[in-house]
Coordinates of C-alpha atoms in Angstrom, one line a residue:
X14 CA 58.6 169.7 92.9
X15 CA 55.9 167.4 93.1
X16 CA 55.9 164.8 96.1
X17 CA 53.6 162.0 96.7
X18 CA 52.7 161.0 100.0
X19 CA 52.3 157.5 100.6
X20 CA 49.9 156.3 103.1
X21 CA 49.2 153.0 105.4
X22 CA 46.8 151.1 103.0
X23 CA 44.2 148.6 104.8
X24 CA 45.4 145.2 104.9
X25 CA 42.3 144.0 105.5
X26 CA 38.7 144.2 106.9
X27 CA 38.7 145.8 110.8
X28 CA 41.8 145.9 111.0
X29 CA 42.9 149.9 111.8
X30 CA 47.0 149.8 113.0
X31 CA 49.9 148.3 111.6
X32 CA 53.7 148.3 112.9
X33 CA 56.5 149.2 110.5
X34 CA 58.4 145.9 111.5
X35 CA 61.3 146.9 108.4
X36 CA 62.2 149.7 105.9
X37 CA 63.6 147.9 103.0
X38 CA 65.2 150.9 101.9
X39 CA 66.9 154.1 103.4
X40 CA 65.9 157.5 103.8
X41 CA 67.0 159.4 100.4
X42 CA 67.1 156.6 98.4
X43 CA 65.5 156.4 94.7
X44 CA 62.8 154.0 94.8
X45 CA 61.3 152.3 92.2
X46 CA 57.7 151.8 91.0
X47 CA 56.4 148.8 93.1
X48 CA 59.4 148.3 94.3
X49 CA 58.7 146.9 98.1
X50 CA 59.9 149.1 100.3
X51 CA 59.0 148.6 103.5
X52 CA 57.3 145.2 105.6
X53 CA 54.6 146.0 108.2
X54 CA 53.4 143.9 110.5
X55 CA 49.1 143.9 111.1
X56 CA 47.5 141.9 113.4
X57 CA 47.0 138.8 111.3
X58 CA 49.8 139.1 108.5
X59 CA 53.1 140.4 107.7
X60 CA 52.5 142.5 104.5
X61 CA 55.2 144.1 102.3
X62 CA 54.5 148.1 101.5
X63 CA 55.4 148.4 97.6
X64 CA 56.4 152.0 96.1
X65 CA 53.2 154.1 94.3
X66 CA 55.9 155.6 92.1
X67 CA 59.4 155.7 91.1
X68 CA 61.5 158.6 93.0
X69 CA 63.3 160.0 95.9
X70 CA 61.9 158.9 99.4
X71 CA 61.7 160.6 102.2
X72 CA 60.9 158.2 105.9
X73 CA 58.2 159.5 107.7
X74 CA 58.3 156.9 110.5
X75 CA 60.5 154.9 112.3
X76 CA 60.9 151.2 112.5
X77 CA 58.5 149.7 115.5
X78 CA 56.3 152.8 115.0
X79 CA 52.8 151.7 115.1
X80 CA 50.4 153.9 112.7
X81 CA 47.1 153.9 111.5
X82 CA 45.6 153.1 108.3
X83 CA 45.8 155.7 106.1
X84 CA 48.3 157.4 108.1
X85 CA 51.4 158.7 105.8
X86 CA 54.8 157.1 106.3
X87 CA 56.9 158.4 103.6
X88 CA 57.2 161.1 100.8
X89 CA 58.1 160.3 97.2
X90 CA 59.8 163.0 94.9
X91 CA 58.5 162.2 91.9
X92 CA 60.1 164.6 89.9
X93 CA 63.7 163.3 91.2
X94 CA 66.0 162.0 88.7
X95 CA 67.7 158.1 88.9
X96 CA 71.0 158.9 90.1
X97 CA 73.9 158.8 86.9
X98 CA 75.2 155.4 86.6
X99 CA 72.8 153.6 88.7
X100 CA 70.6 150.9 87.2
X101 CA 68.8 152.0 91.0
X102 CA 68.1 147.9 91.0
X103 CA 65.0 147.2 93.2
X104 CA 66.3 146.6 97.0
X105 CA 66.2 142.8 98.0
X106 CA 63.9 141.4 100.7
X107 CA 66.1 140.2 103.2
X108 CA 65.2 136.5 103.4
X109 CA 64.6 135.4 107.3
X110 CA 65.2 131.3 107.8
X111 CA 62.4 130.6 110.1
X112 CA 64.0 129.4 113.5
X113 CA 63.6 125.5 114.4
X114 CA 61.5 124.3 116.6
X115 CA 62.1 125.6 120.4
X116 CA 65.4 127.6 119.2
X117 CA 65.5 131.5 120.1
X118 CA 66.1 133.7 117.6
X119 CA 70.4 134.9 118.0
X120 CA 70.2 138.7 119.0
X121 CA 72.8 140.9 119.7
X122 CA 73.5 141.2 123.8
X123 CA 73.4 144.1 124.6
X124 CA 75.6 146.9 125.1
X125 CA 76.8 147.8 128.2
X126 CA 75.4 150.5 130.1
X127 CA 77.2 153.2 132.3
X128 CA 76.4 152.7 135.6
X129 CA 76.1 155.6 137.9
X130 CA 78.2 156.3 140.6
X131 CA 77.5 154.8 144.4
X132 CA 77.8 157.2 146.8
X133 CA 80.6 158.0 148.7
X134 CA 80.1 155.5 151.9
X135 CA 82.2 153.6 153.9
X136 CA 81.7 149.8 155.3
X137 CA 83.2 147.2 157.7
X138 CA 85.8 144.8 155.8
X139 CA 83.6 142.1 154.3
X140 CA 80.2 143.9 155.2
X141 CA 77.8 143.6 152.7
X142 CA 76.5 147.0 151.1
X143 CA 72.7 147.9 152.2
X144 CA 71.0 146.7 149.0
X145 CA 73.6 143.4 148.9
X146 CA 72.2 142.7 152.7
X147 CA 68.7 142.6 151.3
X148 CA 69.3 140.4 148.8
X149 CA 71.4 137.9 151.0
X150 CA 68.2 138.4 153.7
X151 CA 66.0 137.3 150.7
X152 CA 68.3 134.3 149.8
X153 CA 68.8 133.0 153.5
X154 CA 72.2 133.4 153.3
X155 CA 75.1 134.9 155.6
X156 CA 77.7 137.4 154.4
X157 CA 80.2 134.8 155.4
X158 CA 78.8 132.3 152.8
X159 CA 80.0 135.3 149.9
X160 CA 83.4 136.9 148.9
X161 CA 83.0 140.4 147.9
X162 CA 84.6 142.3 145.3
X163 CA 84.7 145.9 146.7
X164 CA 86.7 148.1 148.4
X165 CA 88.3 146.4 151.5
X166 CA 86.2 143.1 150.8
X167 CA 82.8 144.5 150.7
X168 CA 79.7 142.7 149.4
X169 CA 78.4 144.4 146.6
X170 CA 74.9 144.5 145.6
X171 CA 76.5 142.7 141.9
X172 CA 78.0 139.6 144.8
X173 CA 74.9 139.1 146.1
X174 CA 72.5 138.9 143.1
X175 CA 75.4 136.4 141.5
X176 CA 75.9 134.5 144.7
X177 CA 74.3 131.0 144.7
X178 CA 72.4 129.5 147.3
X179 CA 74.6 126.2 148.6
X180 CA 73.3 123.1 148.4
X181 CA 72.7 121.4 151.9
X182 CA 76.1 120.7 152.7
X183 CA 78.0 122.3 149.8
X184 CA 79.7 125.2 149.3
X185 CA 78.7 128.5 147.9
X186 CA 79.2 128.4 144.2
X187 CA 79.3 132.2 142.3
X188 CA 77.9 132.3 139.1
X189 CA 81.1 132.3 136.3
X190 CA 79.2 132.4 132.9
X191 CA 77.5 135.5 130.9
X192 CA 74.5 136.9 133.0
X193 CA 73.6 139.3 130.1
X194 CA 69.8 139.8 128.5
X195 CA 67.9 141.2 125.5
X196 CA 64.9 142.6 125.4
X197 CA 63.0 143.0 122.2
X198 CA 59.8 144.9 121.9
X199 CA 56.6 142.2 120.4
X200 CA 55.8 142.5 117.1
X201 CA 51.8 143.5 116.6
X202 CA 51.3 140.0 115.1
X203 CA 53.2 138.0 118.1
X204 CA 50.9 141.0 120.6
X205 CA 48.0 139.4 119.3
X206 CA 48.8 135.7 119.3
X207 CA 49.6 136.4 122.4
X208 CA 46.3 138.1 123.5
X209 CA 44.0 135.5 120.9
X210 CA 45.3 132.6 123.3
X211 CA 45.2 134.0 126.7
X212 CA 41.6 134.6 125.4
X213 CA 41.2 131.0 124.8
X214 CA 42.4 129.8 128.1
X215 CA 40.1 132.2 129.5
X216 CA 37.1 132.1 127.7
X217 CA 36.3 129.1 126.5
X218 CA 35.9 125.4 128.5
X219 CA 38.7 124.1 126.9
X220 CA 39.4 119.8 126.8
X221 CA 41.4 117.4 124.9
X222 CA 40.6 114.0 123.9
X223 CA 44.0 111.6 122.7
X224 CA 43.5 108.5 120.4
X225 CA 46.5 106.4 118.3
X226 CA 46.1 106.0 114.5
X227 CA 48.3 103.2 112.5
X228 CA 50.2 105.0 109.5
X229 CA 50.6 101.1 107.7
X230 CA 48.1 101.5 105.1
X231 CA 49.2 105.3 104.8
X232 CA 52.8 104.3 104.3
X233 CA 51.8 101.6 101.8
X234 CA 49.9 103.8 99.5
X235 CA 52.6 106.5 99.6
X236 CA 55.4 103.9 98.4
X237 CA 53.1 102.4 96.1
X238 CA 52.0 105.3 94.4
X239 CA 54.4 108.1 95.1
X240 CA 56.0 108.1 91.9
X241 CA 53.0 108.1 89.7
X242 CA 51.0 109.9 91.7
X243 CA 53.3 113.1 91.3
X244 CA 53.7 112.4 87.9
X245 CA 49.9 112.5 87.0
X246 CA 49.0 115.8 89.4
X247 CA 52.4 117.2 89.8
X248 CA 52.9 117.5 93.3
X249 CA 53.6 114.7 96.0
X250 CA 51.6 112.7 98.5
X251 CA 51.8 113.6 101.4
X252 CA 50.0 112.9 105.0
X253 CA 48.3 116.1 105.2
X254 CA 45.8 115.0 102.3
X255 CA 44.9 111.9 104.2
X256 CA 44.3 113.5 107.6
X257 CA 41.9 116.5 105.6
X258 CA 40.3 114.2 104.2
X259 CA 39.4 112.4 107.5
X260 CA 38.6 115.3 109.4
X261 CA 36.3 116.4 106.7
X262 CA 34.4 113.1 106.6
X263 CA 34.2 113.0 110.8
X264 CA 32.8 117.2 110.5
X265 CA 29.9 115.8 108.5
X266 CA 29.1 113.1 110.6
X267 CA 29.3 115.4 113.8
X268 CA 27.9 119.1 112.8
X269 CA 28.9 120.4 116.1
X270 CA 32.6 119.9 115.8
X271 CA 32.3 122.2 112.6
X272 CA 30.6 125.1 114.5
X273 CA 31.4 128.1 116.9
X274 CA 29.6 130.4 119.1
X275 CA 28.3 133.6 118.6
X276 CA 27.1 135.3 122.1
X277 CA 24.2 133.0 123.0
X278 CA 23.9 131.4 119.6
X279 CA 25.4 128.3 118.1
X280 CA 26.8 128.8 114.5
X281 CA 26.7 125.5 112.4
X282 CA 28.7 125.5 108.7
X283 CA 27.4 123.2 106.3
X284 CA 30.6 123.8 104.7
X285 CA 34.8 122.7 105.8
X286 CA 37.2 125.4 105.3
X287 CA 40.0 124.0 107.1
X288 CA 42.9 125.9 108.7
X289 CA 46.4 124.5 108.5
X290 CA 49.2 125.7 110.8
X291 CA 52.3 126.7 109.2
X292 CA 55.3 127.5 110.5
X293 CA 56.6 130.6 109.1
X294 CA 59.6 133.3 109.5
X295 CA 57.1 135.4 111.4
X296 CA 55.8 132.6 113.2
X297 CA 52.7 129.9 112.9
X298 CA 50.3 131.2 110.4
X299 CA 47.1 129.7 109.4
X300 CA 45.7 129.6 105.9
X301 CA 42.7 128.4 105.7
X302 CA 41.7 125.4 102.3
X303 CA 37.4 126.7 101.9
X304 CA 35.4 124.3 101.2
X305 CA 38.0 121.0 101.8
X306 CA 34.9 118.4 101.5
X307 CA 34.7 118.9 98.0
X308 CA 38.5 118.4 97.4
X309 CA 40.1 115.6 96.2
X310 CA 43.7 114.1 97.4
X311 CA 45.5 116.0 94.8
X312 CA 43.8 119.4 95.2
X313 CA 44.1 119.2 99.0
X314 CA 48.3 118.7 98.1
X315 CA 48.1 121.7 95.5
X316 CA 46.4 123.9 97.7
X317 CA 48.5 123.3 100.8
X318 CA 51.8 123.7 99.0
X319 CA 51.0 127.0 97.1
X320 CA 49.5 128.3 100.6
X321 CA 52.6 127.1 102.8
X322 CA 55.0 128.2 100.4
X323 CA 53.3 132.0 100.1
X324 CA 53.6 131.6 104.0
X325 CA 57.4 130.8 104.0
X326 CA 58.2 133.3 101.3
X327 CA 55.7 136.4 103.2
X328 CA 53.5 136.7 100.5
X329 CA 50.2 135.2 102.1
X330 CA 47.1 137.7 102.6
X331 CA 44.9 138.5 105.4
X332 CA 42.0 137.1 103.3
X333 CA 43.8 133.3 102.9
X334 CA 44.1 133.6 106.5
X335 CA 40.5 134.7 107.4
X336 CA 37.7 132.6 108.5
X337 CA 37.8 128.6 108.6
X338 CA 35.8 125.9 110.6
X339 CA 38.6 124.1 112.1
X340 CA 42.2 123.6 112.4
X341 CA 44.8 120.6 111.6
X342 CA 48.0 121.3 113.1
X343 CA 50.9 118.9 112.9
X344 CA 53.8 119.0 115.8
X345 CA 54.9 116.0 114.3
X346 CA 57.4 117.9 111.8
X347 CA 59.1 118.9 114.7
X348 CA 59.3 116.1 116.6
X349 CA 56.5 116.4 119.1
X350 CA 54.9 113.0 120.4
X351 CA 52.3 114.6 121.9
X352 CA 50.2 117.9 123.2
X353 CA 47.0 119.5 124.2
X354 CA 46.6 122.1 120.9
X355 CA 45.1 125.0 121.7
X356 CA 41.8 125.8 119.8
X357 CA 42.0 128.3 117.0
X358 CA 39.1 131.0 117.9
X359 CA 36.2 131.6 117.4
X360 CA 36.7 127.9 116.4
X361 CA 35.5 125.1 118.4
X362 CA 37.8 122.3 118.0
X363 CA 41.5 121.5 116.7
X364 CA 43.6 118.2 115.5
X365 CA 46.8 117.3 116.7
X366 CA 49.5 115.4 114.8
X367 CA 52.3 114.5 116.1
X368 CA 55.6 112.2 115.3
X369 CA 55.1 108.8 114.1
X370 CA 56.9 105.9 116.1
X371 CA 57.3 102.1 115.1
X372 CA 55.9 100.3 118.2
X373 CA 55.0 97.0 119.6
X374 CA 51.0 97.0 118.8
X375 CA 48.8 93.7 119.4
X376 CA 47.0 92.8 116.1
X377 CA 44.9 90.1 115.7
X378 CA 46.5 88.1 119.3
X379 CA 49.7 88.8 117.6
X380 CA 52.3 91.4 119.0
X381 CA 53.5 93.3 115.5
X382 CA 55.5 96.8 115.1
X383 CA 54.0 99.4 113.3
X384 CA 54.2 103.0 112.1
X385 CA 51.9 104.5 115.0
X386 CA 50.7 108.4 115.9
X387 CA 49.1 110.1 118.2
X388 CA 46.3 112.0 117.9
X389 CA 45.1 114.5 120.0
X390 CA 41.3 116.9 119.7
X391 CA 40.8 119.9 122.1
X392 CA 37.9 121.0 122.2
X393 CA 35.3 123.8 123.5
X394 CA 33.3 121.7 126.5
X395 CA 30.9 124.5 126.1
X396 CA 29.3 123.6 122.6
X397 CA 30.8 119.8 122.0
X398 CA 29.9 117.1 124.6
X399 CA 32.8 114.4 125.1
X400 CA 30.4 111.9 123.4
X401 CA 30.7 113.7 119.9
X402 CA 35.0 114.4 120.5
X403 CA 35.2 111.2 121.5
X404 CA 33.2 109.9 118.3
X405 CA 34.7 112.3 116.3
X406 CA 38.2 111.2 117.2
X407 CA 37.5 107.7 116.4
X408 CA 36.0 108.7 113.0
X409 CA 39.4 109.9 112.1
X410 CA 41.3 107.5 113.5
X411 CA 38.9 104.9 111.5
X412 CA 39.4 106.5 108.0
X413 CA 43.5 107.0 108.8
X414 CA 43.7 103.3 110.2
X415 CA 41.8 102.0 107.1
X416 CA 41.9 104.8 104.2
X417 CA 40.9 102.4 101.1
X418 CA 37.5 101.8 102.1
X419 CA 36.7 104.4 104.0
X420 CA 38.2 107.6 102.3
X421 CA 38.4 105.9 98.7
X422 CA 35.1 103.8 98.7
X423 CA 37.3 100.8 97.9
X424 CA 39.2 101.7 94.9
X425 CA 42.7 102.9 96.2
X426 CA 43.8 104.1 92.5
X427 CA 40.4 105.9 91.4
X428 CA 40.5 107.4 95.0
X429 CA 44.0 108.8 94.2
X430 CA 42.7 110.4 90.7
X431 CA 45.1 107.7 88.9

């Protein structure tokens, strides 16, 4: 019989554990040749685990098992023949809808659990339990103020953790509704988010600056030249392409937005890879567009759609995801009119977009409504002074607020590649 033992392959540069977050298939199953078999989750990516060779496969680790690199997961009889009958069709990737914005993910509550048995003891009529006294002591509330549902009356330690504190005045009121919880163990990638912005808060001097753009000239363009615009590149207009654009003009004029630090050295890129949040079924990923400056409006659409969509359908790598300058993230999409990003490290800085609002503006001694956003910068204090946010913000804001001239040199339809 020969078996082939298939190992953790490296995702990518320094990274040395991965979790099995899901085996697509079952243990004595025929596999297929590429056939993905498993997803596992690294640090930076969720990665599916494809089969080395068609055969029988034998699960060497369990889901949530975190292994190292190289480390072998499963065995492959190679020699095994495709069951009689069986076209053995490659197993489908269950597809996840990512969640919308501040909804939990359902889960399954949990299933009861035996509870052991109190000891034999014996208390005054209505007297709360030892443990149920503590809690009431804790709460500042008599045993009076509870009814309890033990033998003879007694408080049990279940009354007093659902009794409710009165109001001044009230009455006690005893919680009616499900009290149940889940707990779910982190995936690596959330572990790390988690750690990466705890690190921020901590390590860096972290302020935001806020400004207001006016989406007018934006919204004209789009309506103007929607139609033909998609028709000549083949994908849409969209806002993102405007706002890259911007931010990639204001990095030029102030280097120090587009650096990071490195110990006691300041790192400067004469280049703008910029990092775009998407929101994903594994969460916010962010692919990175290298070298944006040289873009034009269409590439910057091309590029974010074939990245966002690789992100939505699990299929983007560590390396699309690796490096970048700074980060455009846009809260809008969910409805967010406005927040303090948090910086994207070892980045320095970070844009905010949020939803867009018609309001009352004053314009030329004239009160007007129009499409308006808020904008907001965060920053590291420790490398950017508030002089160059401040006049970085308003660079944006200047080539958002008035695109034609200042992102198009004038000519709105040679600025669009039309």
């Amino acid at each position: 019989m020969s078996v082939l033992e298939m190992k953790v392959p490296s995702p990518g540069e320094s990274i040395t554990e991965v979790e099995i977050a899901t085996w697509l298939v079952k243990d004595g199953d025929y596999v297929e040749k590429d056939q993905p078999i498993a997803e596992v989750d690294s640090d930076k990516a969720t990665l599916e685990l494809p089969a080395e060779q068609s055969g029988v496969i034998t699960l060497k680790a369990e889901e949530g098992d975190v292994v190292q690199v190289g480390q072998v997961v499963c065995l492959i009889d190679v020699d095994a023949a495709k069951p009689a009958g069986s076209a053995a069709p490659a197993a489908e990737t269950p597809k996840q809808e990512a969640p919308k914005a501040d909804e939990p993910a359902k889960q399954e509550a949990p299933k009861p659990t035996a509870q052991p048995a109190a000891a034999t003891q014996t208390y005054a009529t209505g007297a709360p339990s030892p443990a149920a006294k503590k809690i009431l002591d804790e709460k500042g509330m008599d045993a009076a103020q509870v009814s309890g549902s033990g033998r003879d009356g007694r408080i049990t330690k279940s009354d007093a953790e659902l009794a409710a504190v009165p109001a001044l005045g009230g009455n006690p009121v005893t919680a009616t509704g499900s009290r149940s919880t889940t707990t779910t163990k982190l995936s690596v990638l959330r572990r790390k988010i988690a750690q990466r912005l705890v690190s921020v808060k901590n390590e860096t001097a972290m302020l935001t600056t806020f400004n207001e753009v006016d989406m007018s000239e934006i919204f004209r363009l789009r309506k103007q030249y929607k139609e033909e615009f998609a028709q000549r590149h083949g994908v849409g207009l969209g806002f993102m392409s405007f706002f890259t654009k911007a931010v990639t003009r204001a990095l030029q004029m102030y280097p120090d937005v587009n650096a990071s630090i490195d110990g006691d050295f300041k790192v400067n890129y004469d280049f703008c890879d910029i990092s775009i949040a998407v929101s994903g079924p594994k969460g916010l990923m962010v692919p990175v567009l290298r070298n944006a400056e040289n873009m034009s409006f269409a590439s910057v659409e091309a590029n974010i759609k074939d990245l966002a969509t690789k992100v939505r359908d699990g299929k983007i790598t560590v390396d699309e995801m690796t490096g970048g300058t700074f980060t455009i993230t846009n809260g809008g999409t969910f409805g967010s009119m406005m927040s303090t990003p948090i910086i994207n490290p070892p980045q320095s800085a970070i844009l905010g977009m949020h939803n867009i609002i018609q309001r009352p503006v004053a314009v030329d001694g004239q009160v007007v409504i129009r499409p308006m956003m808020y904008v907001a910068m965060s920053y590291d204090h420790r490398i950017i002074d508030g002089k160059e946010s401040v006049g970085f913000l308003v660079a944006v804001k200047e080539a958002i607020d008035n695109p034609v001239a200042i992102l198009m040199n004038g000519d709105e339809r040679k600025g669009l590649g039309l």
